[in-house]
Short mmCIF file of C-alpha atoms in Angstrom, two decimals:
data_model
loop_
_atom_site.label_atom_id
_atom_site.label_comp_id
_atom_site.label_asym_id
_atom_site.label_seq_id
_atom_site.Cartn_x
_atom_site.Cartn_y
_atom_site.Cartn_z
CA MET A 183 -23.45 -1.99 137.54
CA MET A 184 -20.35 -3.79 138.74
CA ASN A 185 -18.44 -6.29 136.69
CA MET A 186 -14.96 -7.46 135.77
CA GLY A 187 -14.99 -5.80 132.35
CA GLY A 188 -12.87 -6.54 129.32
CA PRO A 189 -10.67 -4.53 126.94
CA GLU A 190 -12.66 -2.92 124.14
CA THR A 191 -9.52 -2.81 122.01
CA VAL A 192 -6.55 -5.17 121.73
CA SER A 193 -4.15 -2.42 122.84
CA GLU A 194 -5.79 -2.32 126.30
CA THR A 195 -5.09 -6.00 126.98
CA GLN A 196 -1.87 -5.70 128.97
CA ASP A 197 -3.23 -3.05 131.34
CA PHE A 198 -6.36 -5.16 131.83
CA LEU A 199 -4.27 -8.22 132.69
CA LYS A 200 -1.99 -6.27 135.02
CA ASN A 201 -4.98 -4.92 136.95
CA LEU A 202 -6.54 -8.38 137.06
CA PHE A 203 -3.46 -10.19 138.36
CA SER A 204 -2.84 -7.38 140.86
CA ASP A 205 -6.15 -8.06 142.60
CA GLY A 206 -5.54 -10.39 145.52
CA ASP A 207 -9.30 -10.77 146.04
CA LEU A 208 -9.56 -12.47 142.63
CA ILE A 209 -6.24 -14.30 142.27
CA PRO A 210 -4.20 -14.53 145.47
CA LEU A 211 -0.48 -14.58 144.59
CA PRO A 212 2.70 -14.46 146.66
CA PHE A 213 4.66 -11.23 146.06
CA GLN A 214 1.63 -9.97 144.11
CA ARG A 215 2.97 -6.50 143.29
CA VAL A 216 6.08 -8.01 141.72
CA LEU A 217 4.55 -11.03 140.02
CA ALA A 218 1.36 -9.43 138.63
CA PRO A 219 3.09 -7.19 136.02
CA LEU A 220 5.40 -10.04 135.01
CA ILE A 221 2.55 -12.51 134.52
CA ALA A 222 0.53 -9.90 132.61
CA ARG A 223 3.44 -9.14 130.30
CA ARG A 224 4.06 -12.83 129.62
CA ARG A 225 0.40 -13.59 128.89
CA THR A 226 -0.36 -10.47 126.84
CA PRO A 227 0.59 -11.80 123.36
CA GLN A 228 -1.58 -14.92 123.78
CA ILE A 229 -4.58 -12.99 125.11
CA GLU A 230 -4.21 -10.26 122.47
CA LYS A 231 -4.44 -12.97 119.81
CA GLN A 232 -7.63 -14.27 121.43
CA TYR A 233 -9.22 -10.82 121.39
CA GLN A 234 -8.23 -10.44 117.75
CA ASP A 235 -9.94 -13.75 117.02
CA ILE A 236 -13.25 -12.55 118.51
CA GLY A 237 -13.33 -9.31 116.57
CA GLY A 238 -10.72 -7.04 118.16
CA GLY A 239 -11.99 -6.59 121.70
CA SER A 240 -14.58 -7.48 124.30
CA PRO A 241 -18.22 -6.47 123.72
CA ILE A 242 -19.06 -6.53 127.44
CA LEU A 243 -19.14 -2.73 127.85
CA GLY A 244 -21.60 -2.29 125.00
CA TRP A 245 -23.88 -5.00 126.32
CA THR A 246 -23.72 -3.67 129.89
CA LYS A 247 -24.62 -0.16 128.72
CA LEU A 248 -27.55 -1.53 126.73
CA GLN A 249 -28.77 -3.58 129.69
CA GLY A 250 -28.37 -0.61 132.03
CA GLU A 251 -30.25 1.80 129.79
CA GLY A 252 -33.09 -0.67 129.34
CA MET A 253 -33.22 -1.39 133.06
CA ALA A 254 -33.30 2.30 134.01
CA LYS A 255 -36.12 3.02 131.57
CA LEU A 256 -38.23 0.19 133.00
CA LEU A 257 -37.33 1.17 136.55
CA ASP A 258 -38.75 4.65 135.98
CA GLU A 259 -42.10 2.93 135.41
CA LEU A 260 -41.78 0.25 138.10
CA HIS A 261 -40.59 2.57 140.87
CA PRO A 262 -41.49 6.18 139.93
CA ALA A 263 -40.89 7.40 143.48
CA THR A 264 -37.12 7.32 142.89
CA ALA A 265 -37.17 8.30 139.19
CA PRO A 266 -35.36 9.30 137.09
CA HIS A 267 -32.85 6.46 137.25
CA LYS A 268 -29.47 6.31 135.58
CA ALA A 269 -27.20 3.28 135.18
CA TYR A 270 -23.46 3.71 135.62
CA VAL A 271 -20.95 1.01 134.65
CA ALA A 272 -18.10 0.29 137.06
CA PHE A 273 -15.56 -2.24 135.80
CA ARG A 274 -12.85 -3.59 138.04
CA TYR A 275 -9.92 -4.00 135.65
CA VAL A 276 -10.52 -1.81 132.61
CA ARG A 277 -12.29 1.41 131.70
CA PRO A 278 -14.65 2.58 132.94
CA MET A 279 -12.83 1.71 136.16
CA THR A 280 -14.61 2.02 139.49
CA GLU A 281 -12.60 5.12 140.36
CA GLN A 282 -13.60 6.84 137.11
CA THR A 283 -17.26 5.95 137.55
CA LEU A 284 -17.37 7.22 141.13
CA ALA A 285 -15.80 10.51 140.00
CA GLU A 286 -18.47 10.81 137.32
CA MET A 287 -21.21 10.14 139.87
CA LYS A 288 -19.74 12.76 142.18
CA ALA A 289 -19.64 15.30 139.34
CA ASP A 290 -23.26 14.47 138.50
CA GLY A 291 -24.28 15.17 142.09
CA VAL A 292 -25.57 11.66 142.80
CA LYS A 293 -26.90 11.33 146.35
CA ARG A 294 -28.43 7.83 146.27
CA ALA A 295 -26.90 4.77 144.58
CA ILE A 296 -27.25 1.00 144.44
CA ALA A 297 -24.10 -1.09 144.07
CA PHE A 298 -25.69 -3.65 141.73
CA THR A 299 -23.48 -6.63 140.99
CA GLN A 300 -23.71 -8.07 137.49
CA TYR A 301 -22.38 -11.39 138.75
CA PRO A 302 -25.58 -13.36 139.48
CA GLN A 303 -23.83 -15.49 142.11
CA TYR A 304 -21.80 -13.96 144.93
CA SER A 305 -18.09 -14.54 145.38
CA CYS A 306 -15.63 -12.61 147.49
CA SER A 307 -13.31 -12.69 144.49
CA THR A 308 -15.72 -10.93 142.11
CA THR A 309 -18.60 -9.01 143.71
CA GLY A 310 -16.60 -8.77 146.93
CA SER A 311 -13.64 -7.27 145.11
CA SER A 312 -15.80 -4.62 143.42
CA LEU A 313 -17.46 -3.72 146.72
CA ASN A 314 -14.06 -3.47 148.41
CA GLU A 315 -12.99 -1.01 145.73
CA ILE A 316 -16.14 1.13 146.12
CA PHE A 317 -15.61 1.07 149.88
CA ARG A 318 -11.98 2.22 149.62
CA ARG A 319 -12.82 5.01 147.19
CA GLY A 320 -16.02 5.99 148.96
CA ARG A 321 -14.40 6.17 152.37
CA ALA A 322 -11.70 8.41 150.88
CA GLY A 323 -14.39 10.82 149.66
CA ASN A 324 -13.91 10.07 145.96
CA ALA A 325 -17.65 9.51 145.41
CA GLY A 326 -19.03 12.46 147.32
CA ASP A 327 -21.87 12.18 149.83
CA ILE A 328 -23.79 9.14 148.54
CA GLU A 329 -26.23 6.96 150.43
CA TRP A 330 -25.44 3.40 149.32
CA SER A 331 -27.29 0.11 149.26
CA VAL A 332 -26.25 -3.22 147.73
CA ILE A 333 -27.75 -5.87 145.46
CA ASP A 334 -25.23 -8.61 146.05
CA ARG A 335 -26.74 -11.80 144.51
CA TRP A 336 -29.69 -12.84 142.38
CA GLY A 337 -28.80 -16.21 140.84
CA THR A 338 -32.20 -17.78 141.46
CA HIS A 339 -34.37 -14.81 140.49
CA PRO A 340 -37.27 -16.09 138.33
CA GLY A 341 -36.57 -13.62 135.52
CA PHE A 342 -32.90 -14.61 135.30
CA VAL A 343 -33.85 -18.29 135.39
CA GLU A 344 -36.46 -17.78 132.65
CA ALA A 345 -34.03 -15.92 130.38
CA VAL A 346 -31.41 -18.67 130.71
CA ALA A 347 -34.00 -21.41 130.17
CA GLN A 348 -35.33 -19.77 127.01
CA ASN A 349 -31.84 -19.63 125.53
CA ILE A 350 -31.26 -23.29 126.39
CA GLU A 351 -34.52 -24.23 124.69
CA ALA A 352 -33.46 -22.32 121.57
CA ALA A 353 -30.14 -24.19 121.51
CA LEU A 354 -31.83 -27.56 122.04
CA ALA A 355 -34.16 -26.83 119.11
CA LYS A 356 -31.14 -26.96 116.79
CA PHE A 357 -30.85 -30.71 117.38
CA PRO A 358 -33.16 -33.26 115.70
CA ALA A 359 -36.35 -33.87 117.66
CA SER A 360 -35.64 -37.60 117.66
CA THR A 361 -32.41 -37.21 119.69
CA ARG A 362 -33.06 -33.93 121.50
CA LYS A 363 -33.90 -35.49 124.88
CA ASP A 364 -30.54 -37.28 124.93
CA THR A 365 -28.59 -34.01 124.56
CA VAL A 366 -26.44 -33.24 127.60
CA LEU A 367 -26.72 -29.76 129.10
CA LEU A 368 -23.26 -28.74 130.25
CA PHE A 369 -23.49 -25.67 132.49
CA SER A 370 -20.13 -23.92 132.52
CA ALA A 371 -19.10 -21.31 135.10
CA HIS A 372 -15.84 -19.51 135.78
CA SER A 373 -13.81 -21.59 138.20
CA LEU A 374 -12.31 -20.44 141.51
CA PRO A 375 -8.99 -21.32 143.17
CA MET A 376 -9.51 -24.00 145.81
CA SER A 377 -7.88 -21.67 148.33
CA VAL A 378 -10.93 -19.41 147.89
CA VAL A 379 -13.42 -22.29 147.90
CA ASN A 380 -11.92 -23.81 151.04
CA ARG A 381 -12.27 -20.65 153.10
CA GLY A 382 -16.05 -20.89 152.68
CA ASP A 383 -16.79 -18.72 149.63
CA PRO A 384 -20.50 -19.17 148.71
CA TYR A 385 -20.00 -19.05 144.93
CA ILE A 386 -20.02 -22.82 144.30
CA LEU A 387 -23.25 -23.23 146.29
CA GLU A 388 -24.92 -20.31 144.53
CA VAL A 389 -23.96 -21.40 141.00
CA SER A 390 -25.31 -24.85 141.85
CA ALA A 391 -28.56 -23.24 143.03
CA SER A 392 -28.85 -21.38 139.70
CA VAL A 393 -28.40 -24.62 137.77
CA SER A 394 -31.00 -26.37 139.93
CA ALA A 395 -33.51 -23.56 139.39
CA VAL A 396 -32.99 -23.60 135.62
CA MET A 397 -33.43 -27.39 135.48
CA ASP A 398 -36.63 -27.10 137.53
CA ARG A 399 -37.91 -24.55 134.99
CA LEU A 400 -36.99 -26.94 132.13
CA GLY A 401 -38.78 -29.80 133.84
CA HIS A 402 -35.53 -31.75 134.00
CA SER A 403 -35.94 -32.45 130.30
CA ASN A 404 -32.30 -33.43 129.74
CA PRO A 405 -29.33 -34.92 131.58
CA TYR A 406 -26.97 -32.22 132.85
CA ARG A 407 -23.78 -31.43 134.71
CA LEU A 408 -22.13 -28.32 136.17
CA VAL A 409 -18.49 -27.83 135.15
CA TRP A 410 -15.87 -25.11 135.51
CA GLN A 411 -13.70 -23.13 133.09
CA SER A 412 -10.96 -20.50 132.85
CA GLN A 413 -8.42 -21.91 135.29
CA VAL A 414 -5.28 -19.77 135.47
CA GLY A 415 -1.90 -20.90 136.78
CA PRO A 416 -0.64 -24.11 138.38
CA SER A 417 -2.55 -24.01 141.67
CA ALA A 418 -5.61 -26.18 142.33
CA TRP A 419 -8.93 -24.81 141.02
CA MET A 420 -12.50 -26.04 141.24
CA GLY A 421 -13.23 -28.84 138.75
CA MET A 422 -14.17 -30.73 136.71
CA GLN A 423 -12.86 -28.48 133.97
CA THR A 424 -15.15 -27.96 130.97
CA GLY A 425 -12.68 -29.35 128.44
CA LYS A 426 -12.12 -32.50 130.48
CA ALA A 427 -15.87 -32.96 130.82
CA LEU A 428 -16.32 -32.88 127.04
CA GLU A 429 -13.58 -35.47 126.69
CA GLY A 430 -15.29 -37.66 129.29
CA LEU A 431 -18.72 -37.34 127.69
CA ALA A 432 -17.24 -38.45 124.36
CA ARG A 433 -15.75 -41.49 126.06
CA LEU A 434 -19.21 -42.28 127.47
CA GLY A 435 -20.68 -42.16 123.98
CA LYS A 436 -22.52 -38.85 124.23
CA LYS A 437 -22.88 -37.18 120.83
CA GLN A 438 -24.83 -33.95 121.51
CA VAL A 439 -24.11 -31.19 124.02
CA VAL A 440 -25.48 -27.73 124.76
CA LEU A 441 -22.92 -25.55 126.53
CA VAL A 442 -24.60 -23.11 128.92
CA PRO A 443 -22.74 -20.08 130.36
CA ILE A 444 -24.52 -19.90 133.72
CA ALA A 445 -22.38 -17.31 135.52
CA PHE A 446 -21.81 -14.92 132.58
CA THR A 447 -24.60 -12.55 131.56
CA SER A 448 -22.87 -10.84 128.62
CA ASP A 449 -20.63 -12.17 125.89
CA HIS A 450 -16.92 -11.69 126.46
CA ILE A 451 -13.73 -13.67 125.97
CA GLU A 452 -14.83 -16.61 128.14
CA THR A 453 -17.87 -17.21 125.93
CA LEU A 454 -16.76 -15.97 122.51
CA TYR A 455 -13.29 -17.51 122.55
CA GLU A 456 -13.04 -20.13 125.27
CA ILE A 457 -16.47 -21.73 124.73
CA ASP A 458 -17.25 -20.90 121.09
CA LEU A 459 -13.79 -21.58 119.67
CA GLU A 460 -11.70 -23.70 122.06
CA TYR A 461 -14.32 -25.96 123.62
CA ALA A 462 -16.39 -26.24 120.44
CA GLU A 463 -13.31 -27.35 118.51
CA GLU A 464 -12.41 -29.86 121.23
CA ALA A 465 -15.96 -31.21 121.17
CA ARG A 466 -15.91 -31.69 117.40
CA ALA A 467 -12.53 -33.44 117.66
CA HIS A 468 -14.17 -35.89 120.08
CA GLY A 469 -17.10 -36.49 117.74
CA ILE A 470 -19.58 -34.37 119.70
CA LYS A 471 -21.99 -31.96 118.04
CA VAL A 472 -22.23 -28.89 120.25
CA HIS A 473 -24.33 -25.75 120.37
CA ARG A 474 -24.02 -22.94 122.92
CA ALA A 475 -26.96 -21.35 124.66
CA GLU A 476 -26.68 -17.66 123.84
CA SER A 477 -25.53 -15.23 126.51
CA LEU A 478 -28.26 -13.01 127.93
CA ASN A 479 -26.93 -9.85 126.24
CA GLY A 480 -29.97 -7.92 124.96
CA SER A 481 -32.63 -10.38 126.11
CA PRO A 482 -35.77 -8.40 126.99
CA VAL A 483 -36.64 -11.04 129.60
CA PHE A 484 -33.26 -10.54 131.27
CA ILE A 485 -33.40 -6.74 131.14
CA ARG A 486 -36.85 -6.86 132.70
CA ALA A 487 -35.42 -9.15 135.40
CA LEU A 488 -32.72 -6.58 136.21
CA ALA A 489 -35.40 -3.88 136.53
CA ASP A 490 -37.56 -6.13 138.72
CA ILE A 491 -34.61 -6.91 140.98
CA ALA A 492 -33.76 -3.22 141.36
CA ALA A 493 -37.39 -2.20 141.91
CA GLN A 494 -37.92 -4.81 144.63
CA HIS A 495 -34.68 -3.71 146.28
CA LEU A 496 -35.84 -0.09 146.35
CA LYS A 497 -39.20 -1.15 147.77
CA ASP A 498 -37.47 -3.17 150.48
CA CYS A 499 -35.22 -0.24 151.36
CA GLY A 500 -38.25 2.03 151.53
CA ALA A 501 -39.98 -0.46 153.82
CA GLY A 502 -37.12 -0.25 156.30
CA LYS A 503 -35.48 -3.60 155.50
CA GLY A 504 -32.06 -2.00 155.36
CA PRO A 505 -29.49 -1.36 152.63
CA VAL A 506 -28.07 -4.92 152.43
CA SER A 507 -29.35 -8.49 152.38
CA THR A 508 -29.25 -10.83 155.35
CA GLN A 509 -26.66 -13.03 153.64
CA PHE A 510 -24.44 -10.05 152.80
CA GLY A 511 -23.31 -9.57 156.37
CA LEU A 512 -21.88 -13.07 156.80
CA ARG A 513 -18.18 -13.29 156.06
CA CYS A 514 -16.58 -16.53 154.90
CA PRO A 515 -15.67 -18.62 157.97
CA GLY A 516 -12.05 -18.64 156.84
CA CYS A 517 -11.88 -14.94 155.93
CA VAL A 518 -8.80 -13.05 157.14
CA ASN A 519 -9.30 -9.99 154.92
CA THR A 520 -9.88 -7.02 157.22
CA THR A 521 -11.07 -4.89 154.29
CA CYS A 522 -13.94 -7.32 153.75
CA GLY A 523 -15.24 -6.85 157.27
CA GLN A 524 -14.87 -3.06 157.14
CA GLN A 525 -16.59 -2.94 153.76
CA LYS A 526 -19.60 -4.94 154.96
CA THR A 527 -20.00 -2.68 157.99
CA TRP A 528 -19.71 0.44 155.81
CA PHE A 529 -22.37 -0.68 153.33
CA SER A 530 -24.68 -1.91 156.11
CA ARG A 531 -24.65 1.68 157.38
CA GLY A 532 -25.51 3.04 153.93
CA GLY A 533 -21.94 4.01 153.11
CA ARG A 534 -21.32 5.78 156.38
#
């Protein structure tokens, strides 16, 4: 189960930031090896304070473990031919790091594995980065002799869509029935640098597809927009930014908003601090009453969706459809990352 991760304790924050800013797949920087530690050191006090404000660390590891255990238990029933199943967590920037997880899998004697992204929508900067890391470590023999396949995107899966829609409906129910239909649904996703968008990364398209599927499920009950959060640094990023959108909605006279984290499946700093504290405070300052749709966390509907996705993938592999999706093999038209091409070839051959 691949994800970005987050520091469980405040003391892990600087190492997390250093690893994050060192990843050119996520945040391309000039002189990355020199600048990444400097940026991490400069930002650490501010981010440490944010983690303190949400309880002393990120809960994403706990939620991912819970989701993985629930998924594996259901998968034993849905696809007994490959049982028993075990979920491993592989974070990109904090423990358990990909390297640690692969070493654990090797020690456990794992011979068959699915690289299952926990980002519903594919981006070279997130899922692609995690797959690049598995490829580098796997090719070096750090994972042992494993046959690999990949679940690379699932942002329109009916179970995921249903889980998101149910949480939106619960948030909408907090508003008076007389004004509920006028409430704006503001879907918020982590932004991307325009340098990544402009090379043809599919993330923007896939997040938009998720929003469209959720609104279809809701019967287009409310007005909505898709906006973007978590911009870092001075370079151009995908907009409109979530905070600016709230300001604009206030100017247009909108008084009720549900904020929907559409690209995050577990609570972490982007939901618990950025949305719940920063954006909620900004909304109130503009005279907007705001509620957030809960993250998927321990949702039984979502955990069942993960199991269904994995079970269908195993059935497809067993039917000879190959270890990767059709879309997986297509690189961004502007891609110049040789590791990306090598990684896609490696996984398409089952990690060979």
